[in-house]
């Protein structure tokens, strides 16, 4: 089975279709059909690659935060700002990035075009703090766009409204740590919003179809007038999805570094880094109309950017089970890599991404194009659903019989997804008992496929 999704071609088709759609008079929540059509490729893709990359990779520090909250990063703002003058990732090969995403089974990519520091990884006409003013000298975004185009990989742009370099965002005569949240009360603020409009226009007119814009507004996001920018995006590329981090709910929620403990529903915001928020969610199964589209973004270690000192890598099994956990609640999993300063991706990330891809080669049918499963809250199994199929992901393989409580649908057949082996089963009103072989098909997670009436 090809682990490859014709996402970009489908996305392009939608983009072309959408381009003759009526423009949104102002930003308005589209009808459920419009939302479904626009988000169909994204909901099917399930698994994406996040890439945080910039001159900060030279210093093995987090992106931007060392100048905003210096604490223990060990680099001054002045030294951080000098990094771009020696940024020269000569080993960067965009095809390698896209091929690694495909090997991992990732079906869309999101790239940091501009992080909070204000440095642009694209050749913006409106700043000199950009990739084409480094020793490297070439537009990284343009090269990645071309490689994604070649492989039909949908590519989204991460764009930070916070910008530590633009004098309209904050008084840059001060250190960023003093006013990193921005100063919208200053008369210069509108100039910064105009700068954002110019740069978003560059990104949406010079680089082909943008699958999505991944804003990262941090605090008090209403200061950015998000509706203005969502309308701009919809005017330039109506099919482009927008996340929820510019002060407007838009297309999907973005819980960060945590997986909601229940299926997200409309009306409860999950953005940010507070996992306790999701505990307000009811452990029930929402209707499709109540369901809120969402995406957990996650690092493989603990740093978004490349950090040679961060050796706390999550295991492949942990990451596979996270992907399953997210898919079982109807979400997308945006797993991050921070490329090294030379443009390569460290072996520990490659190893884990390859392992996930190998699991998806065998079990991808239980993840891609699925939605949340009908049975939630099981101790050692998760369910996803696709039409009349229910996929049961078993983490700790039982001896002899696997019991699935709470399934109301009538099961017509059961098989091991890995090899198609039919399984005998018995179903009562309260539970389904499936006879399973002694050996688990996969040490990370084994999938039983149920066909229901
Ligand atoms: C943000 C960025 O700051 C971070 O560098 C990375 O790009 C991530 C994907 O998005 O992470 C956050 C978001 C919110 C807070 C802190 C970091 N917060 O609310 O303090």
Tab-separated table of C-alpha atoms and ligand atoms in Angstrom, residues 50 52 65 115-116 158 214 216 218-219 245 256 273 304, ligand 1:
chain	number	residue	atom	x	y	z
A	50	UNK	CA	6.356	20.448	11.837
A	52	UNK	CA	11.287	24.712	13.318
A	65	UNK	CA	12.590	32.470	23.474
A	115	UNK	CA	9.270	32.787	14.196
A	116	UNK	CA	8.868	35.292	17.068
A	158	UNK	CA	3.995	28.839	10.314
A	214	UNK	CA	-0.148	28.298	11.277
A	216	UNK	CA	1.363	31.594	16.663
A	218	UNK	CA	0.926	33.792	22.033
A	219	UNK	CA	-0.849	36.132	24.468
A	245	UNK	CA	-3.742	31.339	17.209
A	256	UNK	CA	0.578	22.055	22.223
A	273	UNK	CA	0.269	24.713	26.849
A	304	UNK	CA	11.221	22.881	18.934
B	1	LIG	C1	4.666	28.437	20.599
B	1	LIG	C2	6.065	29.012	20.328
B	1	LIG	O1	6.362	29.970	21.292
B	1	LIG	C3	7.059	27.882	20.341
B	1	LIG	O2	8.367	28.382	20.129
B	1	LIG	C4	6.696	26.887	19.225
B	1	LIG	O3	6.801	27.543	17.985
B	1	LIG	C5	5.281	26.369	19.484
B	1	LIG	C6	4.804	25.457	18.371
B	1	LIG	O4	4.351	27.474	19.594
B	1	LIG	O5	4.671	27.830	21.886
B	1	LIG	C7	4.093	28.498	22.931
B	1	LIG	C8	2.753	28.822	22.906
B	1	LIG	C9	2.181	29.438	24.005
B	1	LIG	C10	2.977	29.738	25.106
B	1	LIG	C11	4.340	29.427	25.112
B	1	LIG	C12	4.895	28.814	24.007
B	1	LIG	N1	2.406	30.353	26.263
B	1	LIG	O6	1.165	30.515	26.289
B	1	LIG	O7	3.190	30.722	27.191
